[in-house]
Every structure is written in structure tokens, then in C-alpha cells.
Coordinates of C-alpha atoms and ligand atoms in Angstrom, one line a residue:
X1 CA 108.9 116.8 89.6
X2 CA 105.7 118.3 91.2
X3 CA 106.7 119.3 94.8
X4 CA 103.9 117.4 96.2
X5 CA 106.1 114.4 95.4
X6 CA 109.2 115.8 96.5
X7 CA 107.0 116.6 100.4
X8 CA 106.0 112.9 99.7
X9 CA 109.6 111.5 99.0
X10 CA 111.0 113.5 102.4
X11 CA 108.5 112.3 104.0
X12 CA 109.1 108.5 103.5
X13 CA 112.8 109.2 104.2
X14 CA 111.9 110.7 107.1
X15 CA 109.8 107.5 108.2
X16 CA 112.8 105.4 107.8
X17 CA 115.9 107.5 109.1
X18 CA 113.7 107.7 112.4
X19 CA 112.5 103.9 112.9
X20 CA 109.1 104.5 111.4
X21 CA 108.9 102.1 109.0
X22 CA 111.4 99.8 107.3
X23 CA 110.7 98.1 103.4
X24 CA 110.7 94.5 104.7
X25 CA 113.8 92.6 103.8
X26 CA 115.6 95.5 102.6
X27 CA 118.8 94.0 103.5
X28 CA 117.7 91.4 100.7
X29 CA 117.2 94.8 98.6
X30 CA 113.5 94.7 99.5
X31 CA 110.1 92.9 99.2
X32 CA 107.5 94.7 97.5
X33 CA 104.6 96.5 99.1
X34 CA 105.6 94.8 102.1
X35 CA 107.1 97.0 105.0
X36 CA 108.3 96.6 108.6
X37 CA 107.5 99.0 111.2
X38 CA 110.4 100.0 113.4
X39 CA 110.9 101.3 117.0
X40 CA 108.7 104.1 117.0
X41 CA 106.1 103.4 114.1
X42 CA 105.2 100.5 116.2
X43 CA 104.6 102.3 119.4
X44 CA 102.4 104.8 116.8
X45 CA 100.4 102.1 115.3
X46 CA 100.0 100.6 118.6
X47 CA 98.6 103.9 119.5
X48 CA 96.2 104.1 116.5
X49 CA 94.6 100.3 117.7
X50 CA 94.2 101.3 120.8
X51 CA 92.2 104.0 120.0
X52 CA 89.8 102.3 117.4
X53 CA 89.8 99.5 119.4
X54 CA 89.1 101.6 123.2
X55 CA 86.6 103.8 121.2
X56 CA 84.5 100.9 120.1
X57 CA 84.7 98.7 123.0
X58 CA 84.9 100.7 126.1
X59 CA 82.1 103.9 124.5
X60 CA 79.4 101.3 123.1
X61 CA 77.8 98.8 125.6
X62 CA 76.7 97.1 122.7
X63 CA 80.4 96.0 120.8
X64 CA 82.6 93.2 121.5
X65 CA 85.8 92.2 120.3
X66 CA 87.5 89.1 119.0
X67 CA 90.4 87.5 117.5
X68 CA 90.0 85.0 114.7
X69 CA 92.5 83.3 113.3
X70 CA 93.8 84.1 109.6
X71 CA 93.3 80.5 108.1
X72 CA 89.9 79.3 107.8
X73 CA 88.2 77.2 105.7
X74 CA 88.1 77.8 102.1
X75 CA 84.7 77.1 101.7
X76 CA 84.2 80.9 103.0
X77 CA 85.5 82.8 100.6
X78 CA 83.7 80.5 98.0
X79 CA 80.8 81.6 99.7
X80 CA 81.7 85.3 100.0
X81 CA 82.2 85.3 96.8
X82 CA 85.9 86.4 96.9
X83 CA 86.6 83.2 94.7
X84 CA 84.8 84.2 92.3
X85 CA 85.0 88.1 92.5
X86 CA 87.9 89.2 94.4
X87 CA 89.0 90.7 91.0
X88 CA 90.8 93.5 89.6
X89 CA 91.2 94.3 86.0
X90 CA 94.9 94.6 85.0
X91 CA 96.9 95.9 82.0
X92 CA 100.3 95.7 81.0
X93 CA 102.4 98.5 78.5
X94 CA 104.4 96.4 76.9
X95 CA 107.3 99.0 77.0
X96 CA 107.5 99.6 80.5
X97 CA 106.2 96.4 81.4
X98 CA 104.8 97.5 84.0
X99 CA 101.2 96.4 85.2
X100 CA 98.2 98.9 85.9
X101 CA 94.8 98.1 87.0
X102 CA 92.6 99.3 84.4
X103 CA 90.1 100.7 86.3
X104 CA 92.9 103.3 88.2
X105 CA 93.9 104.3 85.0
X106 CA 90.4 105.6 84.1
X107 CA 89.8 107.0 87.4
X108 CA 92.8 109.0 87.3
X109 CA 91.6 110.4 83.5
X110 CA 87.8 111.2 85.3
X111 CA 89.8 113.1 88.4
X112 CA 91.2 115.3 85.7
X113 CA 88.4 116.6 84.9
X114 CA 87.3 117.2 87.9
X115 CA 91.0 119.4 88.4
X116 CA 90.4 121.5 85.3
X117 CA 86.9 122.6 87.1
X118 CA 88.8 123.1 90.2
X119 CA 91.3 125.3 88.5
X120 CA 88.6 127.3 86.5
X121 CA 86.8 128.0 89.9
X122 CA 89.6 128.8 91.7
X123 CA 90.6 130.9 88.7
X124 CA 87.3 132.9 88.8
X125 CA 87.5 133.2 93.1
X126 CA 90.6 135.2 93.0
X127 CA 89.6 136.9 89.6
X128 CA 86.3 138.2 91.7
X129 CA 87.1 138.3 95.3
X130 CA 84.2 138.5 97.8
X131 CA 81.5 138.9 95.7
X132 CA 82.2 135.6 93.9
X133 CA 79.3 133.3 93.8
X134 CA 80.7 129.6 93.2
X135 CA 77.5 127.4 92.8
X136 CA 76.2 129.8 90.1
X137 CA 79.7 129.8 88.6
X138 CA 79.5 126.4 88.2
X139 CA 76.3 126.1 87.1
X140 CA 76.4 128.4 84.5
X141 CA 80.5 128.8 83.2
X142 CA 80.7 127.4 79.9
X143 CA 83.6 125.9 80.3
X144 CA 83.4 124.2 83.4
X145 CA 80.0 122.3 81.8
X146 CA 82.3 121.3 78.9
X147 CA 84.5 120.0 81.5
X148 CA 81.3 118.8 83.8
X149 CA 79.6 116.8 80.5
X150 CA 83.1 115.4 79.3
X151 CA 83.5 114.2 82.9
X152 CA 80.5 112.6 82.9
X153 CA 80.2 110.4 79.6
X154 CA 83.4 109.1 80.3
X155 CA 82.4 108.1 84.0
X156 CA 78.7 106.5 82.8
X157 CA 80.8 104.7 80.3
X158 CA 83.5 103.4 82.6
X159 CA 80.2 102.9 85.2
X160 CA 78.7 100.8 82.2
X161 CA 81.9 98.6 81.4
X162 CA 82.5 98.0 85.1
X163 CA 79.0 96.8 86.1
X164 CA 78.7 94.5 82.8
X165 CA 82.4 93.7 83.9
X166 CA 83.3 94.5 80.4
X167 CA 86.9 93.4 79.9
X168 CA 87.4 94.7 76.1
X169 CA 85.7 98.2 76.7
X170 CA 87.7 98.8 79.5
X171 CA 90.8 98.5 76.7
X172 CA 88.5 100.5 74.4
X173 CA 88.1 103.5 77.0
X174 CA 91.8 103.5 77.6
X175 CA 92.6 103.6 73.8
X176 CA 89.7 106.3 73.2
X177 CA 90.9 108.6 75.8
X178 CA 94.6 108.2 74.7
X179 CA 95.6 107.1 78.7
X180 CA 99.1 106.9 78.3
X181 CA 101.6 104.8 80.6
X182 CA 102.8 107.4 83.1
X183 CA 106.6 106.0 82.3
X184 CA 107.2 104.9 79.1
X185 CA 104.3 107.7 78.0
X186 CA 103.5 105.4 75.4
X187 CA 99.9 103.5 74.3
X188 CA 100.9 100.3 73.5
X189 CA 98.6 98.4 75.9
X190 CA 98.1 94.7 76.3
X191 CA 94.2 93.6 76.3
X192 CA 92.8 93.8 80.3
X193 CA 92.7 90.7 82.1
X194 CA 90.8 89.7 85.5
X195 CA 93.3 89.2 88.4
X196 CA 92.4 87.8 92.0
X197 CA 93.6 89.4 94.8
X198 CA 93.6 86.3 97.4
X199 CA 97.1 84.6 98.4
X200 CA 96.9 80.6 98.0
X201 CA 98.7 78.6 100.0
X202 CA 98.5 74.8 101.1
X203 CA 97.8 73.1 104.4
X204 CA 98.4 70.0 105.9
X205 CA 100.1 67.1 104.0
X206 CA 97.2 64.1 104.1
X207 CA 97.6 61.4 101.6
X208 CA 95.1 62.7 99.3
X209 CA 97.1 66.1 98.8
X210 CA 97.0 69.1 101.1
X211 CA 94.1 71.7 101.3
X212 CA 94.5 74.8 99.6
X213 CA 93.9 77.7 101.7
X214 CA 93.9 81.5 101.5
X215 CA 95.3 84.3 103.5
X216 CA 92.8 86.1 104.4
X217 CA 92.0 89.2 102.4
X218 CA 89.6 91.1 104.9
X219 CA 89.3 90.4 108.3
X220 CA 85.3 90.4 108.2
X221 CA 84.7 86.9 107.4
X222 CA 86.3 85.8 110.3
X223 CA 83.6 87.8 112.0
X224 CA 80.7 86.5 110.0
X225 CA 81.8 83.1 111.0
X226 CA 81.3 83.5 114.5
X227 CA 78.3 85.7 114.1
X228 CA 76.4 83.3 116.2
X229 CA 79.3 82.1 118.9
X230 CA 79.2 85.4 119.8
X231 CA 75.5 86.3 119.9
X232 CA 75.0 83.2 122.2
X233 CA 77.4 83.0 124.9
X234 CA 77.6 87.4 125.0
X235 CA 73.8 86.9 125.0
X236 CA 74.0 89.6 122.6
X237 CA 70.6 91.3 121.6
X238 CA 70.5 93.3 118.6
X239 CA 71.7 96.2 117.5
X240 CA 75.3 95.3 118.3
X241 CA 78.6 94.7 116.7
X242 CA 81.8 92.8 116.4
X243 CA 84.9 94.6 116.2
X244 CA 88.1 92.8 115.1
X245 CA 91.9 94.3 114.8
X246 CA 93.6 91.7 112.1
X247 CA 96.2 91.4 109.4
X248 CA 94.7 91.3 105.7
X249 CA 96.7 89.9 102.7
X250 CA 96.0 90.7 98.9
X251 CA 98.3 90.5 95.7
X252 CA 98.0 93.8 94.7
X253 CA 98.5 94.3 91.0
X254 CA 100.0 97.7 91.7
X255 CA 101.8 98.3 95.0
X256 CA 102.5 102.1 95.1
X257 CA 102.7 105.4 97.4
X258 CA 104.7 103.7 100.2
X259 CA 102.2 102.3 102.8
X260 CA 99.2 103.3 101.4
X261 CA 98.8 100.4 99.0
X262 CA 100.7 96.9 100.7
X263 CA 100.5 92.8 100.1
X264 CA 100.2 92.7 103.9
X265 CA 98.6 95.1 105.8
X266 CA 96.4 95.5 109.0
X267 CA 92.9 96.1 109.6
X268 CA 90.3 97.3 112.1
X269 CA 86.9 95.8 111.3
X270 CA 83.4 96.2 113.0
X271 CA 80.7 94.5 111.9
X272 CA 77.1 96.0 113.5
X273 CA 74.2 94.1 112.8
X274 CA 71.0 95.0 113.3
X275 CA 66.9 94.3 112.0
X276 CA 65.9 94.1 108.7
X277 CA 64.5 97.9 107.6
X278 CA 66.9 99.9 110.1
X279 CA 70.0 99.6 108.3
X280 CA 70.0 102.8 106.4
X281 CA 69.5 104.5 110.0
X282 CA 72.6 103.1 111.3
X283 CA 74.5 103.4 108.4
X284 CA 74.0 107.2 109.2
X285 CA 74.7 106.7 112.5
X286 CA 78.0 105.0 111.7
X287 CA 78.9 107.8 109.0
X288 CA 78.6 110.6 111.6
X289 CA 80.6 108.0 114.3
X290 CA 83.2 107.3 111.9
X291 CA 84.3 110.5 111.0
X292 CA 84.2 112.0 114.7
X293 CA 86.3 109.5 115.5
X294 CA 88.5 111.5 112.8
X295 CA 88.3 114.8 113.4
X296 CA 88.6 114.1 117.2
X297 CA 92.8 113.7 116.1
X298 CA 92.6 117.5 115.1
X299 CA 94.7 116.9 112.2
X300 CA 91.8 119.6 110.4
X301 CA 88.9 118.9 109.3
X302 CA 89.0 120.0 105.8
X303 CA 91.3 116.9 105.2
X304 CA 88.5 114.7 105.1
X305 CA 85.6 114.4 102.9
X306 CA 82.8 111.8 102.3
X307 CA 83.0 109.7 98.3
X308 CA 79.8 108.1 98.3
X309 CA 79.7 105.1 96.1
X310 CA 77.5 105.6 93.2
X311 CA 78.5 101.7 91.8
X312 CA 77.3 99.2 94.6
X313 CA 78.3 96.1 94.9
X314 CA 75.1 94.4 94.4
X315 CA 74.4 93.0 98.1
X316 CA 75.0 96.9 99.3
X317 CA 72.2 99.1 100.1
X318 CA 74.6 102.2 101.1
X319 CA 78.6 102.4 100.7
X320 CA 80.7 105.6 101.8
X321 CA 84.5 105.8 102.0
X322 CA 85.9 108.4 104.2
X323 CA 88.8 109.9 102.1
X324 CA 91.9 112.1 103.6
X325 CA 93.9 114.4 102.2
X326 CA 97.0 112.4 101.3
X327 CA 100.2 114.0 99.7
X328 CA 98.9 112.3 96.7
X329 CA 95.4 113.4 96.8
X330 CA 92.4 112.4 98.6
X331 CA 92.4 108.9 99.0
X332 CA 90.3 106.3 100.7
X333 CA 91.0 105.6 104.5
X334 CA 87.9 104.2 105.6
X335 CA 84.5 102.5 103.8
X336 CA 81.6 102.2 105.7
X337 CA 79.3 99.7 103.5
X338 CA 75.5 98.9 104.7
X339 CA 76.0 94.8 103.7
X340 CA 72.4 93.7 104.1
X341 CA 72.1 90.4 105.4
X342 CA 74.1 89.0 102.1
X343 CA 77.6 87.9 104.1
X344 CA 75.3 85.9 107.0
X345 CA 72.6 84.4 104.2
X346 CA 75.5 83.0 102.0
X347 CA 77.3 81.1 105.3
X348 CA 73.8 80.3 105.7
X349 CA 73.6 78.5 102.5
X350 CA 77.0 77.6 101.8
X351 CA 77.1 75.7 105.2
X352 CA 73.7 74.1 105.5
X353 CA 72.9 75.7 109.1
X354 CA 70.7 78.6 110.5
X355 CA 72.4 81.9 111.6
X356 CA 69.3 83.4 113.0
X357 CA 68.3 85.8 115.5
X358 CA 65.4 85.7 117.0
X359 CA 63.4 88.9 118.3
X360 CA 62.0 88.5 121.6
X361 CA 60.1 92.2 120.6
X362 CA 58.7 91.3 116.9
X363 CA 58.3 87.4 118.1
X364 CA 59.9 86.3 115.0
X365 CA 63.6 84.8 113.9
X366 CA 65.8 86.7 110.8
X367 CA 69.4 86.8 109.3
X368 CA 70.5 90.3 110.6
X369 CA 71.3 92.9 108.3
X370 CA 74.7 94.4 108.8
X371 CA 76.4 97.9 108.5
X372 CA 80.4 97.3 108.8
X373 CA 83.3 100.0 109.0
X374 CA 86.1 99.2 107.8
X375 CA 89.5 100.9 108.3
X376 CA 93.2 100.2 107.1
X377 CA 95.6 100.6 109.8
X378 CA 98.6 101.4 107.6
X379 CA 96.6 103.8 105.5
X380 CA 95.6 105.8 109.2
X381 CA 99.5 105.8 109.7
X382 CA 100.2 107.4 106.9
X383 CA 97.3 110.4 106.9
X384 CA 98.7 111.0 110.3
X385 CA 102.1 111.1 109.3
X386 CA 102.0 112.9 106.8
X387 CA 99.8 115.5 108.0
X388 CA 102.0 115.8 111.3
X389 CA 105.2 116.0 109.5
X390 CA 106.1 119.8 109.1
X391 CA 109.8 120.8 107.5
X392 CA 109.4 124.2 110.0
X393 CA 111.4 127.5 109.0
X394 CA 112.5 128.9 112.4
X395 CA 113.9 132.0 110.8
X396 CA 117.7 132.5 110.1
X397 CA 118.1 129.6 107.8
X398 CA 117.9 127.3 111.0
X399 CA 115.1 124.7 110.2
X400 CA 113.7 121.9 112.0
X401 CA 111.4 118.5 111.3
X402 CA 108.8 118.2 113.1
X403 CA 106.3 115.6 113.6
X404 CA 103.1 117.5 115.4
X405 CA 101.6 114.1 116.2
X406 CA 98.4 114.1 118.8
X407 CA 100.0 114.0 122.4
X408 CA 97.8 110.6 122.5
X409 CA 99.2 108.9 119.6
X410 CA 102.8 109.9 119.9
X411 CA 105.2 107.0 120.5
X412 CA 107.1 108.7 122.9
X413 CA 105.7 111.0 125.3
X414 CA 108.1 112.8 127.2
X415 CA 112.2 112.5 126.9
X416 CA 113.4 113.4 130.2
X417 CA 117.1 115.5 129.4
X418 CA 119.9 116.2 132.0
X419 CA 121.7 119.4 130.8
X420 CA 125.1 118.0 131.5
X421 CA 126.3 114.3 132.1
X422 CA 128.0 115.2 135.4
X423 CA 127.2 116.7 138.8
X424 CA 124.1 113.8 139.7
X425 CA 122.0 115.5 136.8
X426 CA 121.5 111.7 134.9
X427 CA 120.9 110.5 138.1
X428 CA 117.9 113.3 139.0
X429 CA 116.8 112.1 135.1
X430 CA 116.9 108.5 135.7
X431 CA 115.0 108.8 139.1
X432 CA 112.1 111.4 136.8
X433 CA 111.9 108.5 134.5
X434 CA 111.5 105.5 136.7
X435 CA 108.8 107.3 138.3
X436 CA 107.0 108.3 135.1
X437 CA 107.7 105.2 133.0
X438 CA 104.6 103.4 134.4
X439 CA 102.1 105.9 132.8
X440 CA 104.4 106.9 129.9
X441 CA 106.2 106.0 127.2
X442 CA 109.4 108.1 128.8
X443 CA 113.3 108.1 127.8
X444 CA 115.9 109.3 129.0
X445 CA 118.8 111.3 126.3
X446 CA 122.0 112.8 127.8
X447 CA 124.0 112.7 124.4
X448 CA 124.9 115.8 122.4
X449 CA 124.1 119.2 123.1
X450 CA 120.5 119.9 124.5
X451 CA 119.5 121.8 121.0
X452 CA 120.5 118.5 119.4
X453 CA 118.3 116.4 121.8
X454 CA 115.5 118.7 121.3
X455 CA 115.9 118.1 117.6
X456 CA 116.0 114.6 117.9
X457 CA 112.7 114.5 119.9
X458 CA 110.8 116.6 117.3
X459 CA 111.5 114.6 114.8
X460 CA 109.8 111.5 116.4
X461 CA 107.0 113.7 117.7
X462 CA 108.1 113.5 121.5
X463 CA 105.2 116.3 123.1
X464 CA 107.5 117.1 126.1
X465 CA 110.7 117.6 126.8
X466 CA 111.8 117.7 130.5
X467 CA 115.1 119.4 131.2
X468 CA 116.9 118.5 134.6
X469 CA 119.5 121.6 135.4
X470 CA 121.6 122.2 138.6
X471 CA 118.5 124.2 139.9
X472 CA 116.5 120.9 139.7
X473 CA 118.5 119.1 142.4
X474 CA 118.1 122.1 144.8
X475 CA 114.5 123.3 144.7
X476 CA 112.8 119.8 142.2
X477 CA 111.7 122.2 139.6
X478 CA 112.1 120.8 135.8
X479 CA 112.0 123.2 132.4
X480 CA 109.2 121.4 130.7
X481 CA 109.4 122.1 126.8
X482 CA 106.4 122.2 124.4
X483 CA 107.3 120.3 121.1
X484 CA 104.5 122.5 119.2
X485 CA 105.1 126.0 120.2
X486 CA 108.8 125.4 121.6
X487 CA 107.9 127.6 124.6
X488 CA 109.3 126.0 127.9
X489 CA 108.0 126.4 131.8
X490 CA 108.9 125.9 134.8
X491 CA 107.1 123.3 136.6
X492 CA 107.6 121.0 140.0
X493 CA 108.6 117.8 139.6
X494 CA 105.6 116.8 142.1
X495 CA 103.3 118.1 139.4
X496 CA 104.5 116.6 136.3
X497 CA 102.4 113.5 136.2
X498 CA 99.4 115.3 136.6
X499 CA 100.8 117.4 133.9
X500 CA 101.5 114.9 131.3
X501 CA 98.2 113.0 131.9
X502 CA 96.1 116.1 131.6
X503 CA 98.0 116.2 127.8
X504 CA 98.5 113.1 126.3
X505 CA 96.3 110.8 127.9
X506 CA 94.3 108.5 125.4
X507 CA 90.7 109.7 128.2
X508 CA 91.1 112.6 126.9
X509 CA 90.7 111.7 123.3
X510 CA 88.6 109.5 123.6
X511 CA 86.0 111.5 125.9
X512 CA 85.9 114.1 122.8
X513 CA 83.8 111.4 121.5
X514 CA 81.0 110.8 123.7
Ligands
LIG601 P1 91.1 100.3 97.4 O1 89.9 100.7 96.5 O2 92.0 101.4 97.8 O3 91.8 99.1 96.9 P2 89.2 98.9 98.9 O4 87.9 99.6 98.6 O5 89.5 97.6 98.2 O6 90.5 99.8 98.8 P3 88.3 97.8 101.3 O7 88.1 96.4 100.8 O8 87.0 98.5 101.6 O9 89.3 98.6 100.5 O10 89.1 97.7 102.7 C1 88.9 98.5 103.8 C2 90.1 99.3 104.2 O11 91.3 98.5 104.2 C3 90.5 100.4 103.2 O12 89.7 101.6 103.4 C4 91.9 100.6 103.4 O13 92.1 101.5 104.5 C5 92.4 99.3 103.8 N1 93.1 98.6 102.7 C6 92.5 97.9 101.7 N2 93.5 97.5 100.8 C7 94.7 97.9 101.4 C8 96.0 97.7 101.0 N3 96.4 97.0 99.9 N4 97.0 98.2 101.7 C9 96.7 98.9 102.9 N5 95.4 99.1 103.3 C10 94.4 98.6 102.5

């Protein structure tokens, strides 16, 4: 097994043994793609809303938030054209029987290619050291333009059959390029079918039937929807936006890699609109916004990298996904999509009223164009997670596992740890943490041997550790233990608030932005 999926396997162990995330129902022996988050993921995930939600509400004068609700009326996705389109292509091997979307199967033959360049170029980097020129290398290597032109027929040909939405050639490409099922390894394919994504279910119980309604599959609609409550009593003018935190539903045809891919899964949604002709600006704007907002976290910014979308979806002027550097490769966290004014003209048509604005500077009314971002919740959980989780050697076979989460985001800041469970030490402790609790997330541990204790607190990513020792109840000093570097000072108990703000306050993060 490749040891990227052995990291990968630890790591979702290490999710659950420490109250991360739970499979939903397990004690049922499970629900697919459909997961539970425990004590401490939810105080994380908590964490990561807050500080979408802060840095879109509280840094821009021009973004508001809402709540809509998850049922709304069908008519909607008939008119964003998720009845329709909400589609994916699936297969079937009829050994395995398991399903595959088509279109992943392809993609995962085009990435290929793309590794065999990688490996020639990183081949040729340590083969020439310093003086190695890798533009001209792969401009001019003969094998990595056999790779390059291989690489790119099949991806104008998969391009082709997905824009014509070419069900047969899909099949065709995947018998041509002898894609075989990863498990059974064998080619004996069913033909690829369209599947939608959207969850029926029924409401109401009138006498002419009930009305069949969807869970939602993006939160964006509900935003669309109100486009116009919103602009009227926020007296909105434009450029500004609509930021929504929401659960999102879709019947994934393949649920896989943990949280990454789920039925049920959570997303933070803004919706900016803005005049016809200065969408393309903003979408810049909101490229650059986005992936501060990122790299603020400090989990390294070679993790992330920009996939611009050569296929548009054919309202879209502009579509980039912001991918991270998962176990499993880089994979989409983020898409920021310039919309146009196609979501507002459709609810314009579909139900028979104006959703205008009109410009008190050109003198004239318009539907708004609109540049959205749009990021999984789930899927930010896991780049953190996994990019925080560190199995660290600490020399003489002693080992530890650390989660180096951003002080900010951790779900527990500080643990506050009497040395021994006698002589008024849990007392000192309990006192420390009634006076901290109301600024942070703070427990108290007095079981097992402090090591142990420190242990357990890396392994949920707890920043700081405060000992209380015999010298604490005679002069109110504290150890204070850094998670990161394991170094520990000695520090007043007077000061520790100030302390502890200084580090893990969410300000802080968030004025990295600005
Ligand atoms: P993918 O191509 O991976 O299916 P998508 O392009 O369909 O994703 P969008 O419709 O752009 O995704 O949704 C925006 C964001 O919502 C994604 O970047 C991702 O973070 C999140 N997301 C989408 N589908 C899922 C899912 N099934 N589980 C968890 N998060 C998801």
C-alpha cells in the first residue's frame, strides 16, 4: 500500500479515537458518506465558521449574512437548472459492482500524465543540480512532450465528450485508454448513465398528494431568493454580498476519502453582486481574498494552488477552484465562479417578477452580475487536519501525535494541569480555569501522570498547557507549556490571560487579513 494511504488511514483513526469525527450511525455499522462530529471536531469546525463567517462580515462593510431555510420551493432548482443538470455521469464494473463517475475515472488517467512529467522533471533536477533550467527542460525534453501531447488529446477529447455531454464516448475513452476498476482491475464496464445528485423528499399531505421537495444541494439559491429582501430593507447599494453558512445535501455516486466527499455536508457561501462589465475585476479581487484568507492559517503556502476551469459552465465568465494539498493529492477546497447575472435572470423568469437594481450613478435599473465563493466546511476540516497532524519522533523511540492546529482554531485552548491530586493543587487548577473559562475554551485534567496529560493534550491540539505545582500556591507562578516546541516558562498567573489572548485569539487572525 502506498504510504500516503497508510498517513491517510492513521489519520482518520486518529479523528475518531479523539472525538473528531464519528461515521454517523456506526453503532448501526454505519451510514455512508455521512459522518458525525464529536466533542472536539465540533468545537474545530465551529472555529472554522467563525472565521469565514467574522472575516466576511465584520472586514467588509459591504457583506451581510443570512440564514435560509433548507426547503424551498421546487420551482427553484427547476429554474437553476439543477433539475435538469445537476448530473453526474456514472459507471458500474460489473465485477466489483461498484459505481464510478465516469468523468473521475478519466481525470485520474489525464493526472497521470501529468505525474510521469513530474517524475521526469524531478528526475532531471536532481540529475543537474543548480544549474538546472526547468521551463527549458520542459519545453524541449522529448519525453516529457510525448507525455505533454498524450496528455492533451485525451483531455480535448474528454473536454469534447463532456461539453456535447456525450454519454457513449465517455464509455469509448474509458475502453480506449484501458481504465481499469481500481478493485477488481478488470474492464468489464457497464455503458455511462446520467445520475442527479438532488435528494427528493415529500411535503405536506394535502388531498391532491404531497409536494415533492429537495434538500438543498448548495446553499446559494437560498441566497438568490432573497436577493432583493435583502437589498431593500439593508438598503444595500452595489457592490456587495450575501454570505450564508448552511448544510448542503447531494447523492454522491462515489462517497470516498473520509470527509472529503459526504451526502451531507456543510457550506459557507457568499454571493457578491455587482454591475454588469465589473465582474471579471472582482472576480480577481475575490481570488486574491480567498486565498489570503488561506494562507493567513499558516499551514504553508505551497499547499495551495489555483485550477482554473478551462470547461465553463455556460452562464460562467471565470471559474477558479482553490485546491490543497490533501493526503490524496491536490483537491478542490474552494471555487470561486464569476455567475453573470444567469442565477438572478432565471428567478426572474421562472417567477414572473423583477429582481432589479437600480443605479442611482448610471440612472438606469439591471439584474446584477454576481461573483460567488464557495467553500466546503468539511473539506477545510480535513486540509487542516491533516496538515496539522504530525506522528513526531522525539528521539529514543519515544514518539508523540501531534495535532499543530492554529492557536485560533484549536478546540481547546489551554488544559490547566495540577501536578498531583492532593495538597489544594486541583483546587489552585479549578480556581485558574473558572477565571479563564470565559475567554477560553479551558479544561481542567488531574488524571495520570503529567507526561500522559501532556500527551493527551497534543493529540487534540491543546496550544497551552498550564501546570499548577506546590510553588504555584506560594508565589501564583504557573509552568506554561508550548504544544509546538514543548518548551515550558514560567509565567504569573496575573499575566496568563493576556498571554493566551495575545496567542490564540481569533483578532489576531483575522487582522492578518486587512
Ligand atoms: P466536486 O467537483 O469535488 O464534486 P464541486 O465542484 O461539485 O465539487 P461545488 O459545487 O463548487 O463543488 O461546491 C463548492 C464547495 O462545496 C466545494 O469546493 C467543496 O468544498 C464543497 N463540496 C461540494 N461537494 C461536497 C461533498 N460531497 N462533500 C463535502 N464537500 C463538498
Amino acid at each position: 500500500m502506498a504510504k500516503q494511504e497508510d498517513v491517510f488511514k492513521t489519520i482518520i483513526a486518529h479523528a475518531k479515537e479523539y472525538g473528531f469525527v464519528f461515521q454517523s450511525s456506526e453503532i448501526y455499522d454505519g451510514l455512508s458518506a455521512v459522518y458525525d462530529y464529536g466533542q472536539n471536531g465540533v468545537e474545530l469546525k465551529n472555529n472554522i465558521k467563525r472565521y469565514w463567517w467574522e472575516a466576511m462580515t465584520m472586514l467588509h462593510d459591504n457583506i451581510v449574512g443570512i440564514d435560509s431555510a433548507i426547503f424551498m420551493h421546487p420551482t427553484i432548482w427547476k429554474a437553476s437548472g439543477h433539475v435538469d443538470a445537476f448530473n453526474d455521469p456514472l459507471i458500474d464494473n460489473k465485477d466489483s459492482k461498484k459505481r464510478y463517475r465516469a468523468d473521475v475515472l478519466i481525470e485520474d488517467e489525464i493526472a497521470k500524465f501529468d505525474e510521469k512529467i513530474n517524475k521526469e522533471v524531478a528526475k532531471a533536477a536532481k540529475r543537474f543540480g543548480e544549474s538546472f533550467d526547468e521551463e527549458m527542460f520542459r519545453q524541449t525534453n522529448p519525453r516529457v512532450l510525448e507525455h505533454a501531447k498524450k496528455r492533451e488529446e485525451l483531455h480535448t477529447r474528454f473536454s469534447e465528450a463532456m461539453n456535447a455531454n456525450d454519454l457513449a464516448e465517455l464509455k469509448q475513452i474509458i475502453l480506449d485508454y484501458e481504465i481499469v476498476d481500481p478493485i477488481s482491475g478488470t474492464r468489464n464496464w457497464t455503458d455511462v448513465r446520467q445520475f442527479n445528485l438532488m435528494f427528493k423528499t415529500e411535503m405536506g399531505s394535502t388531498a391532491d398528494g404531497a409536494m415533492e421537495v429537495y434538500l438543498r444541494p448548495e446553499t446559494a439559491q437560498g441566497i438568490f431568493v432573497n436577493y432583493l429582501n435583502v437589498q431593500k430593507t439593508g438598503r444595500m447599494r452595489l457592490p456587495f454580498g450575501i454570505a450564508q453558512i448552511g448544510k448542503a445535501f447531494r447523492n454522491e455516486i462515489v462517497a470516498r476519502q473520509f470527509i472529503f466527499r459526504m451526502r451531507e455536508f456543510e457550506q459557507m457561501e457568499m454571493q457578491f453582486f455587482v454591475r454588469p462589465g465589473e465582474e471579471l475585476k472582482w472576480f480577481d479581487f475575490w481570488r486574491q481574498t480567498r486565498l489570503k484568507w488561506h494562507e493567513a492559517l499558516g499551514l504553508g503556502n505551497e499547499k495551495y494552488r489555483f485550477h482554473d476551469h478551462e470547461k465553463l459552465a455556460h452562464y460562467a465568465n471565470a471559474a477558479t477552484d482553490i485546491e490543497f494539498q490533501m493526503p490524496f493529492g491536490f483537491k478542490e477546497v474552494e471555487g470561486i465562479h464569476s455567475r453573470t447575472n444567469f442565477d438572478l435572470s432565471q428567478h426572474e423568469k421562472f417567477c414572473g417578477k423583477k429582481i432589479q437594481y437600480f443605479d442611482p450613478e448610471l440612472g438606469e435599473s439591471y439584474v446584477p452580475y454576481v461573483i460567488e465563493t464557495s467553500i466546503g466546511v468539511d473539506r477545510m476540516f480535513l486540509s487542516i487536519f491533516c496538515s496539522c497532524y504530525e506522528d513526531q519522533d522525539l528521539g529514543n523511540g519515544d514518539h508523540r501525535a501531534v495535532l499543530h492546529f492554529p492557536p485560533a482554531l484549536a478546540p481547546v485552548k489551554c488544559a490547566v494541569l495540577p501536578l498531583v491530586k492532593k495538597d489544594g493543587l486541583p483546587e489552585k487548577a479549578r480556581e485558574i480555569q473558572h477565571r479563564l473559562r470565559f475567554d477560553f475554551t479551558c479544561q481542567v485534567d488531574e488524571k495520570d501522570s503529567i507526561g500522559k496529560r501532556y500527551r493527551r493534550q497534543d493529540a487534540i491540539g491543546t496550544p497551552y498547557c498550564i501546570t499548577i505545582d506546590h510553588q504555584t500556591l506560594e508565589d501564583d507562578t504557573v509552568t506554561l507549556r508550548h504544544r509546538d516546541s514543548m518548551e515550558q516558562e514560567r509565567v504569573k498567573v496575573a499575566d496568563l490571560e493576556k498571554i493566551l489572548s495575545e496567542k490564540v485569539s481569533l483578532n489576531n487572525l483575522l487582522k492578518k487579513l486587512l
